[in-house]
XYZ file of C-alpha atoms in Angstrom:
543
model
C 16.572 -23.179 46.998
C 15.456 -21.604 43.561
C 13.957 -18.857 45.411
C 16.881 -18.008 47.748
C 18.565 -14.674 46.921
C 22.223 -16.007 48.332
C 21.716 -19.147 46.756
C 21.103 -17.702 42.844
C 23.167 -14.814 43.792
C 26.285 -17.278 44.400
C 25.513 -19.299 41.213
C 25.348 -16.284 38.880
C 28.229 -14.539 40.833
C 30.074 -17.472 40.962
C 29.968 -18.524 37.129
C 30.620 -14.788 36.309
C 33.969 -15.186 38.312
C 35.090 -18.199 37.024
C 34.840 -17.630 33.422
C 36.846 -14.525 33.901
C 39.106 -16.489 35.817
C 39.429 -19.029 32.590
C 39.764 -16.311 30.534
C 42.597 -14.607 32.121
C 44.395 -17.744 32.887
C 43.930 -18.788 29.278
C 45.569 -16.046 27.930
C 48.342 -16.373 30.807
C 49.241 -19.833 29.919
C 48.975 -19.426 25.812
C 51.098 -16.579 24.475
C 51.288 -18.185 21.025
C 47.947 -18.114 19.119
C 48.183 -21.224 16.599
C 45.705 -23.252 15.397
C 46.211 -25.561 18.328
C 45.438 -22.654 20.810
C 42.608 -21.453 18.669
C 41.088 -25.302 19.244
C 41.618 -25.126 23.064
C 40.066 -21.833 22.857
C 36.817 -22.967 21.293
C 36.839 -26.339 23.886
C 36.717 -23.349 26.656
C 33.962 -21.398 25.048
C 31.658 -24.828 24.912
C 32.530 -25.891 27.982
C 31.330 -22.144 29.388
C 28.695 -22.222 27.391
C 26.804 -25.462 28.578
C 27.497 -24.612 32.214
C 25.876 -21.437 31.498
C 22.870 -23.566 29.938
C 22.638 -25.760 32.329
C 22.495 -22.819 35.389
C 20.019 -20.832 32.923
C 17.390 -23.759 32.858
C 17.924 -24.721 36.648
C 17.528 -21.229 37.977
C 15.528 -19.597 34.658
C 15.066 -15.501 35.155
C 17.313 -13.213 33.947
C 20.011 -15.815 32.553
C 17.327 -17.331 30.248
C 16.768 -13.815 28.655
C 20.627 -13.404 28.374
C 21.193 -16.670 27.072
C 18.081 -16.402 24.622
C 19.868 -12.913 23.444
C 23.157 -14.543 23.038
C 22.100 -17.616 21.210
C 20.324 -15.524 18.484
C 23.537 -13.489 18.138
C 24.734 -15.120 14.683
C 26.340 -12.114 13.761
C 29.075 -11.728 16.219
C 28.846 -14.990 18.258
C 31.175 -17.965 17.898
C 29.241 -20.903 16.248
C 30.397 -22.877 19.148
C 28.879 -20.618 21.656
C 25.878 -20.500 19.690
C 25.163 -24.181 19.093
C 25.120 -24.748 23.002
C 22.941 -21.944 23.659
C 20.163 -22.045 21.265
C 18.087 -24.589 23.307
C 17.075 -22.311 25.669
C 14.743 -20.756 23.401
C 12.539 -23.944 22.842
C 13.485 -26.095 26.077
C 12.697 -24.120 28.920
C 11.145 -26.378 31.693
C 7.317 -26.493 32.007
C 5.748 -24.864 34.744
C 2.827 -27.142 37.283
C -0.440 -26.643 35.935
C -1.342 -25.956 39.723
C 0.578 -22.832 39.506
C -0.997 -21.226 36.466
C -4.641 -22.471 37.740
C -3.885 -20.323 40.791
C -2.626 -17.394 39.064
C -5.495 -17.457 36.607
C -8.073 -17.854 39.463
C -6.452 -15.109 41.636
C -6.303 -12.830 38.573
C -9.976 -13.304 37.525
C -11.060 -13.762 41.098
C -13.229 -16.603 40.041
C -13.111 -20.240 39.189
C -11.864 -21.628 35.807
C -14.989 -22.802 34.865
C -16.636 -19.812 35.347
C -14.807 -18.480 32.360
C -13.824 -22.054 30.648
C -15.143 -24.805 28.964
C -11.949 -26.419 28.967
C -8.605 -25.950 29.350
C -5.293 -28.304 28.558
C -3.409 -29.018 31.453
C -0.259 -29.234 29.112
C 1.192 -25.936 28.001
C 1.952 -25.638 24.237
C 4.777 -22.964 24.972
C 6.944 -22.538 27.655
C 8.911 -19.335 28.127
C 11.217 -17.640 30.878
C 8.446 -15.066 31.381
C 5.244 -17.015 30.389
C 3.484 -20.449 29.650
C 0.848 -20.725 26.894
C -2.129 -23.206 27.465
C -4.920 -23.666 24.846
C -8.257 -23.284 25.914
C -11.929 -22.950 24.840
C -14.461 -20.052 26.179
C -17.499 -20.393 27.704
C -19.252 -18.681 24.099
C -16.854 -21.552 21.956
C -14.117 -19.624 21.095
C -10.681 -21.192 20.978
C -8.384 -19.170 22.960
C -4.716 -18.849 23.796
C -3.996 -17.823 27.330
C -0.519 -16.644 28.457
C 0.150 -16.993 32.126
C 3.136 -15.620 34.163
C 5.426 -18.172 35.509
C 5.223 -18.704 39.439
C 6.972 -16.231 41.306
C 8.972 -14.892 37.721
C 8.918 -11.160 39.273
C 10.755 -12.269 42.833
C 12.898 -13.979 40.688
C 14.011 -11.221 38.121
C 14.345 -9.009 40.948
C 16.600 -11.499 42.983
C 18.503 -11.373 39.557
C 18.451 -7.854 38.930
C 20.757 -7.419 42.571
C 22.864 -10.035 41.233
C 23.239 -8.626 37.773
C 24.562 -5.456 39.472
C 27.424 -7.406 41.253
C 28.111 -8.942 38.077
C 28.569 -5.936 36.311
C 30.737 -4.493 39.091
C 32.867 -7.257 38.762
C 33.086 -6.940 34.971
C 34.011 -2.949 35.489
C 36.580 -3.756 38.334
C 38.594 -6.727 36.775
C 38.052 -6.104 33.121
C 39.141 -3.039 30.650
C 35.189 -2.396 29.919
C 34.918 0.519 32.247
C 36.635 2.604 29.740
C 35.221 1.229 26.588
C 31.633 1.298 27.766
C 28.908 3.185 29.954
C 28.398 0.008 31.925
C 26.154 1.723 34.714
C 24.091 3.007 31.540
C 24.009 -0.356 29.978
C 22.802 -2.385 33.489
C 19.458 0.232 33.816
C 18.532 -0.414 29.898
C 18.486 -3.933 30.481
C 16.291 -3.687 33.738
C 14.428 -1.374 31.859
C 13.676 -3.926 29.251
C 13.534 -6.818 31.083
C 10.961 -5.406 33.681
C 8.821 -4.341 30.827
C 8.823 -7.740 29.801
C 6.700 -8.434 32.923
C 3.787 -6.171 32.478
C 1.580 -8.322 30.579
C -0.723 -5.271 30.336
C 2.023 -3.533 28.476
C 1.969 -6.579 25.517
C -1.579 -6.024 25.329
C -1.408 -2.167 24.532
C 1.361 -3.117 21.990
C -0.273 -6.215 20.404
C -3.713 -3.925 20.100
C -1.256 -1.247 18.335
C -0.090 -3.833 15.371
C -3.551 -4.864 15.248
C -5.114 -1.578 14.631
C -1.657 -0.184 12.458
C -2.112 -3.357 10.098
C -5.927 -4.536 10.023
C -6.322 -3.462 6.037
C -2.817 -5.580 5.290
C -4.339 -8.776 3.727
C -1.413 -10.779 3.801
C -0.252 -10.067 7.537
C -2.931 -11.402 10.663
C -2.453 -10.200 13.963
C -5.017 -12.108 16.456
C -7.211 -10.018 18.843
C -7.428 -10.173 22.285
C -10.095 -10.421 24.776
C -9.262 -7.296 26.839
C -11.713 -8.315 30.385
C -10.202 -11.441 30.989
C -6.353 -9.860 30.594
C -4.102 -8.468 33.528
C -0.913 -7.495 34.442
C -0.100 -11.697 34.935
C -2.693 -13.058 31.915
C -3.203 -12.576 28.455
C -6.228 -14.283 26.537
C -5.748 -13.883 22.838
C -7.907 -15.274 19.805
C -6.042 -19.011 19.082
C -4.294 -19.066 15.455
C -3.149 -22.422 13.937
C -0.290 -22.388 12.099
C 3.424 -23.527 11.201
C 6.743 -21.987 11.739
C 7.179 -19.622 9.070
C 10.903 -21.588 8.493
C 9.133 -24.733 7.691
C 9.396 -24.720 4.429
C 7.818 -28.405 3.747
C 4.914 -26.777 5.121
C 5.073 -23.931 2.093
C 5.466 -26.678 -0.447
C 2.974 -28.941 0.593
C 0.445 -26.532 0.223
C 2.188 -24.859 -2.461
C 2.761 -21.488 -0.704
C 5.174 -19.304 -2.614
C 8.528 -18.706 -0.971
C 8.968 -15.520 -2.509
C 5.691 -14.306 -2.410
C 6.162 -14.836 1.466
C 9.277 -13.357 1.990
C 8.439 -10.089 -0.158
C 5.471 -9.615 2.424
C 7.573 -10.387 5.571
C 10.020 -7.887 4.295
C 7.903 -4.890 3.234
C 5.988 -5.664 6.747
C 9.000 -5.485 8.785
C 10.448 -2.421 6.784
C 7.732 -0.424 7.094
C 8.383 -0.475 11.045
C 12.006 0.297 10.928
C 11.701 3.256 8.441
C 8.304 4.479 9.864
C 8.180 6.673 13.263
C 6.351 3.905 15.890
C 6.772 0.670 17.534
C 8.379 -2.064 15.657
C 8.244 -6.061 16.572
C 11.379 -6.507 18.165
C 11.292 -10.255 18.524
C 10.826 -11.728 15.536
C 12.000 -15.053 15.446
C 10.659 -18.146 13.281
C 8.493 -19.027 16.733
C 6.393 -15.705 16.422
C 6.031 -15.847 13.039
C 3.458 -18.479 12.045
C 2.250 -19.784 8.458
C -1.190 -20.572 7.789
C -2.673 -22.611 5.155
C -4.089 -20.233 2.797
C -0.157 -18.574 2.976
C -1.088 -15.355 5.389
C 1.317 -14.738 8.083
C 0.502 -14.448 11.594
C 2.439 -12.073 14.060
C 2.344 -13.319 17.732
C 4.042 -12.500 20.958
C 4.600 -8.758 21.303
C 6.568 -8.819 24.683
C 9.521 -7.347 23.010
C 9.007 -4.311 20.865
C 11.173 -1.303 20.846
C 10.370 2.277 19.332
C 11.438 4.488 16.410
C 10.686 8.310 17.191
C 10.556 11.128 15.102
C 14.059 12.378 16.054
C 15.384 8.684 15.017
C 14.048 8.657 11.667
C 15.760 12.343 11.340
C 18.855 10.737 12.388
C 18.664 7.736 10.328
C 17.935 10.094 7.050
C 21.129 12.250 8.178
C 23.346 9.253 8.317
C 22.424 7.581 4.851
C 22.694 11.135 3.220
C 26.570 11.520 4.998
C 27.232 8.112 3.694
C 26.145 8.517 0.160
C 28.294 11.459 0.051
C 31.224 10.357 1.413
C 30.579 12.904 4.732
C 32.263 10.536 7.308
C 32.955 13.443 9.380
C 29.305 13.928 9.751
C 28.882 10.444 10.135
C 30.812 10.361 13.534
C 29.219 13.878 14.484
C 25.718 12.218 13.811
C 26.530 9.026 15.942
C 27.724 11.160 18.726
C 24.482 12.726 18.689
C 23.001 9.795 19.055
C 25.031 8.576 21.495
C 26.346 5.492 20.042
C 29.877 6.585 20.812
C 31.271 6.855 24.114
C 33.453 10.145 25.192
C 36.822 8.392 25.196
C 36.411 6.890 21.647
C 39.430 7.560 18.818
C 36.955 9.491 16.612
C 39.923 9.756 13.742
C 40.809 6.132 13.952
C 36.793 5.260 13.842
C 36.285 7.480 11.152
C 38.935 6.083 9.008
C 37.496 2.585 9.899
C 34.038 3.398 8.679
C 35.252 4.862 5.800
C 37.461 1.899 4.744
C 34.734 -0.405 5.444
C 31.964 0.982 3.588
C 34.146 1.714 0.536
C 35.080 -1.566 0.627
C 31.662 -2.595 -0.270
C 31.071 -0.048 -3.131
C 33.015 -2.123 -5.602
C 30.555 -4.414 -6.174
C 31.138 -6.822 -3.622
C 27.700 -6.386 -2.324
C 26.025 -7.255 -5.930
C 25.175 -10.609 -4.213
C 23.611 -10.123 -0.567
C 24.507 -13.945 0.429
C 25.413 -15.419 3.769
C 29.180 -15.808 2.757
C 29.147 -11.544 2.175
C 27.625 -11.137 5.316
C 29.704 -13.360 7.361
C 32.547 -11.578 6.037
C 30.961 -8.309 6.663
C 30.305 -8.991 10.125
C 34.059 -10.008 10.675
C 35.062 -6.446 9.568
C 32.563 -5.117 11.894
C 34.440 -7.115 14.550
C 37.784 -5.024 13.868
C 35.720 -1.889 14.127
C 34.329 -2.223 17.545
C 36.942 -4.418 19.364
C 39.320 -1.196 19.952
C 36.641 1.536 20.058
C 33.861 2.373 22.739
C 30.504 2.101 20.949
C 27.283 1.600 22.633
C 23.446 1.310 21.618
C 20.928 2.435 23.506
C 18.260 -0.593 24.203
C 15.641 0.573 21.523
C 18.578 0.913 18.800
C 19.908 -2.197 20.257
C 16.272 -3.937 19.581
C 16.337 -2.725 16.034
C 19.617 -3.901 15.090
C 18.657 -7.572 16.647
C 15.703 -7.120 14.812
C 16.791 -6.495 11.599
C 19.555 -9.231 11.974
C 16.917 -11.776 12.581
C 14.515 -10.999 10.049
C 17.362 -11.049 7.438
C 18.364 -14.449 8.492
C 14.438 -15.405 7.882
C 14.547 -14.139 4.279
C 17.801 -15.836 3.287
C 16.236 -18.981 4.737
C 12.680 -18.582 2.651
C 13.994 -17.114 -0.490
C 17.842 -17.465 -1.079
C 17.432 -15.343 -4.189
C 15.613 -12.749 -2.620
C 16.808 -9.452 -4.509
C 17.000 -7.129 -1.496
C 18.296 -4.308 -3.792
C 15.086 -4.330 -5.677
C 12.489 -4.707 -3.244
C 14.101 -2.178 -1.049
C 14.706 0.777 -3.801
C 11.514 2.153 -3.856
C 10.845 1.973 0.073
C 14.239 3.834 0.619
C 13.462 6.233 -1.695
C 10.535 7.457 -0.616
C 11.896 7.304 2.823
C 14.652 9.807 1.725
C 11.948 12.169 0.111
C 12.212 10.505 -3.589
C 15.673 11.435 -3.643
C 18.029 9.222 -6.275
C 19.466 6.274 -4.264
C 20.834 3.949 -6.924
C 24.460 4.099 -5.807
C 23.214 4.028 -2.001
C 21.087 1.214 -0.933
C 23.693 -1.485 -0.514
C 25.329 1.195 1.878
C 21.982 1.444 3.517
C 21.706 -2.227 3.730
C 25.431 -2.525 5.061
C 24.654 -0.217 7.542
C 21.567 -1.942 8.755
C 23.240 -5.144 8.719
C 26.236 -4.140 10.997
C 24.129 -2.281 14.040
C 23.169 -5.362 15.866
C 27.378 -5.827 16.123
C 27.201 -2.418 17.700
C 24.550 -3.193 20.025
C 26.145 -6.145 22.012
C 27.506 -5.432 25.466
C 31.207 -5.141 24.784
C 32.279 -7.339 27.813
C 30.965 -10.617 26.478
C 32.393 -9.856 22.974
C 35.874 -8.559 24.239
C 35.834 -11.941 26.041
C 35.316 -14.121 22.971
C 37.343 -11.954 20.752
C 40.581 -11.509 23.520
C 42.646 -14.235 21.497
C 42.533 -11.574 18.262
C 43.075 -8.986 20.399
C 46.018 -10.493 22.015
C 48.360 -10.069 19.174
C 48.078 -6.461 19.275
C 49.026 -5.707 22.703
C 52.434 -5.211 23.868
C 53.174 -8.377 25.242
C 55.279 -7.596 28.243
C 52.901 -5.282 29.716
C 49.756 -6.824 28.691
C 51.165 -9.884 30.594
C 51.966 -8.254 33.711
C 48.478 -6.293 33.145
C 46.709 -9.797 33.228
C 48.621 -11.022 35.760
C 47.637 -8.193 38.239
C 44.136 -8.277 37.583
C 43.968 -11.990 38.063
C 45.376 -11.918 41.581
C 43.001 -9.437 42.246
C 40.226 -11.343 40.778
C 41.339 -14.378 42.989
C 41.623 -12.615 45.832
C 38.249 -10.819 46.016
C 36.544 -14.205 45.164
C 38.239 -16.033 48.075
C 37.148 -13.064 50.318
C 33.537 -13.268 48.849
C 33.277 -16.945 49.005
C 34.695 -17.025 52.612
C 32.430 -14.618 53.870
C 29.394 -16.707 52.325
C 30.775 -20.080 53.871
C 30.844 -18.321 57.242
C 27.218 -17.413 56.656
C 26.460 -21.487 55.922
C 28.089 -22.482 58.617
C 26.370 -20.152 61.122
C 23.191 -20.934 59.724
C 24.351 -24.545 59.479
C 24.986 -24.438 63.407
C 22.219 -22.471 64.308
C 19.545 -25.219 62.500
C 22.151 -27.921 63.586
C 22.604 -29.306 60.233
C 25.563 -31.126 60.886
C 26.876 -32.116 57.288
C 26.296 -28.839 55.985
C 28.304 -27.349 58.761
C 30.740 -29.822 58.029
C 31.205 -28.915 54.407
C 31.136 -24.905 55.273
C 33.936 -25.473 57.743
C 35.947 -27.148 55.099
C 35.220 -24.494 52.573
C 36.087 -21.671 54.703
C 39.831 -23.255 55.048
C 40.180 -24.066 51.447
C 39.153 -20.380 50.781
C 41.543 -18.713 53.452
C 44.303 -20.921 51.763
C 43.741 -19.499 48.326
C 43.069 -15.893 49.337
C 46.154 -16.033 51.657
C 48.633 -17.782 48.657
C 47.196 -15.450 46.310
C 48.315 -12.469 48.358
C 51.673 -13.649 49.156
C 51.784 -14.438 44.967
C 50.800 -10.867 44.262
C 52.897 -9.461 46.854
C 56.617 -10.733 45.222
C 54.898 -10.237 41.595
C 54.787 -6.249 42.769
C 57.909 -6.270 44.556
C 59.739 -8.095 41.223
C 58.531 -5.606 39.070
C 59.929 -2.505 41.190
């Protein structure tokens, strides 16, 4: 059933519809937003996150990738939601070795023992797209072999179709169609995920980074065995190491956390400020530490690009922020396609000006987690009412900056980012004085991840705050109208699906399935009828 498009689409679409229904229903039933209501809201989020995680683990595919993305967004996602989704990163079910063996032999057009002396039948890492095994080549070289998961391309293309339905539902039954270019967002998500399915693309990126940083003694990037690499198989040098966040490992081998944090900071700031590719998935599992203190970077499946035009935009933004020219800031953001046409530019300008000036008075002398948490809360107010949407590469950039900042704080909480960043940014802007602007740049980079998040999920998770600002009577009527529309179209869709299963069961003489399907037809017909009647009387009562 996992590889059946009807089954997968039904689960994904039904889960989406149910979440929207639960959120609409919650706000209709809870008009007073007190502490008790907030607790009930958190409980609802936990329930939804648990259901999402269960379905993602069961189905894999796009749900895993989206879940991993949500689970890393500590800057804007509620803690209760993140807590339930973080397990998706490390607990993806392993693929059976027989599948991996079949793929390897097909891709190499030879038996395993033709190239390998031995290979572990238990994978050392399981991800939504690839499974990693440790092996030894005929010449005795230890390697890591990444094999594409069984039928992962089929699964992703099934889910792409389901995702299109999900985006249509979001556009039709929520206010996001006016606040976000959902069509563009869908195309970008498909493009981003499709790139990760091509291992030859990852080989290209890995080779690029190895050549770019081959002279950097503190950073090591494993080499690839290109003759054994294909679209579905990657063979790379095996490197031992612990996660960079393993402080016990650093202490045991007397590795300076300050020196490590500085090396990591300079490695990534060079990518963030320079034209070219940047490593867009720098979580702790992809950054390893060796006993001699060398930092090892692995997994280049997720890579973004900073073009020459992008650096030009960034420099103009910084210069405009330094001179407090917020009209120019808005103009540049428009040129970068950050702001959608229906945004209230005057209001957005005032909010940006107020937020940046608030952090000019010394509030950011300490870039600690409390300051960042407060900054994230302030940013939420900026994006709550304004249509702001980033292209995929900017989304990757913001996400990478956010993750690296978290790792740096964990490694060396006393890190003086102002001191570390000042010479690099001064060089980047052409030697101009930036004494008063460094913190503005850091603040801008830190808030970018929030701008990149799909507005649909953000609005769902924060609609309780927004509810206080809405006109009560008008909004409640609108919510009920959307609620009934949602119930009606969902019931109709499920009615059609149930009919399909009933026909299928009748054709193949599956008595139990036929009984269940017929019962479902009756239930969904009654729900549809009741909703149509209530909806009709609601409309009549408002005339």
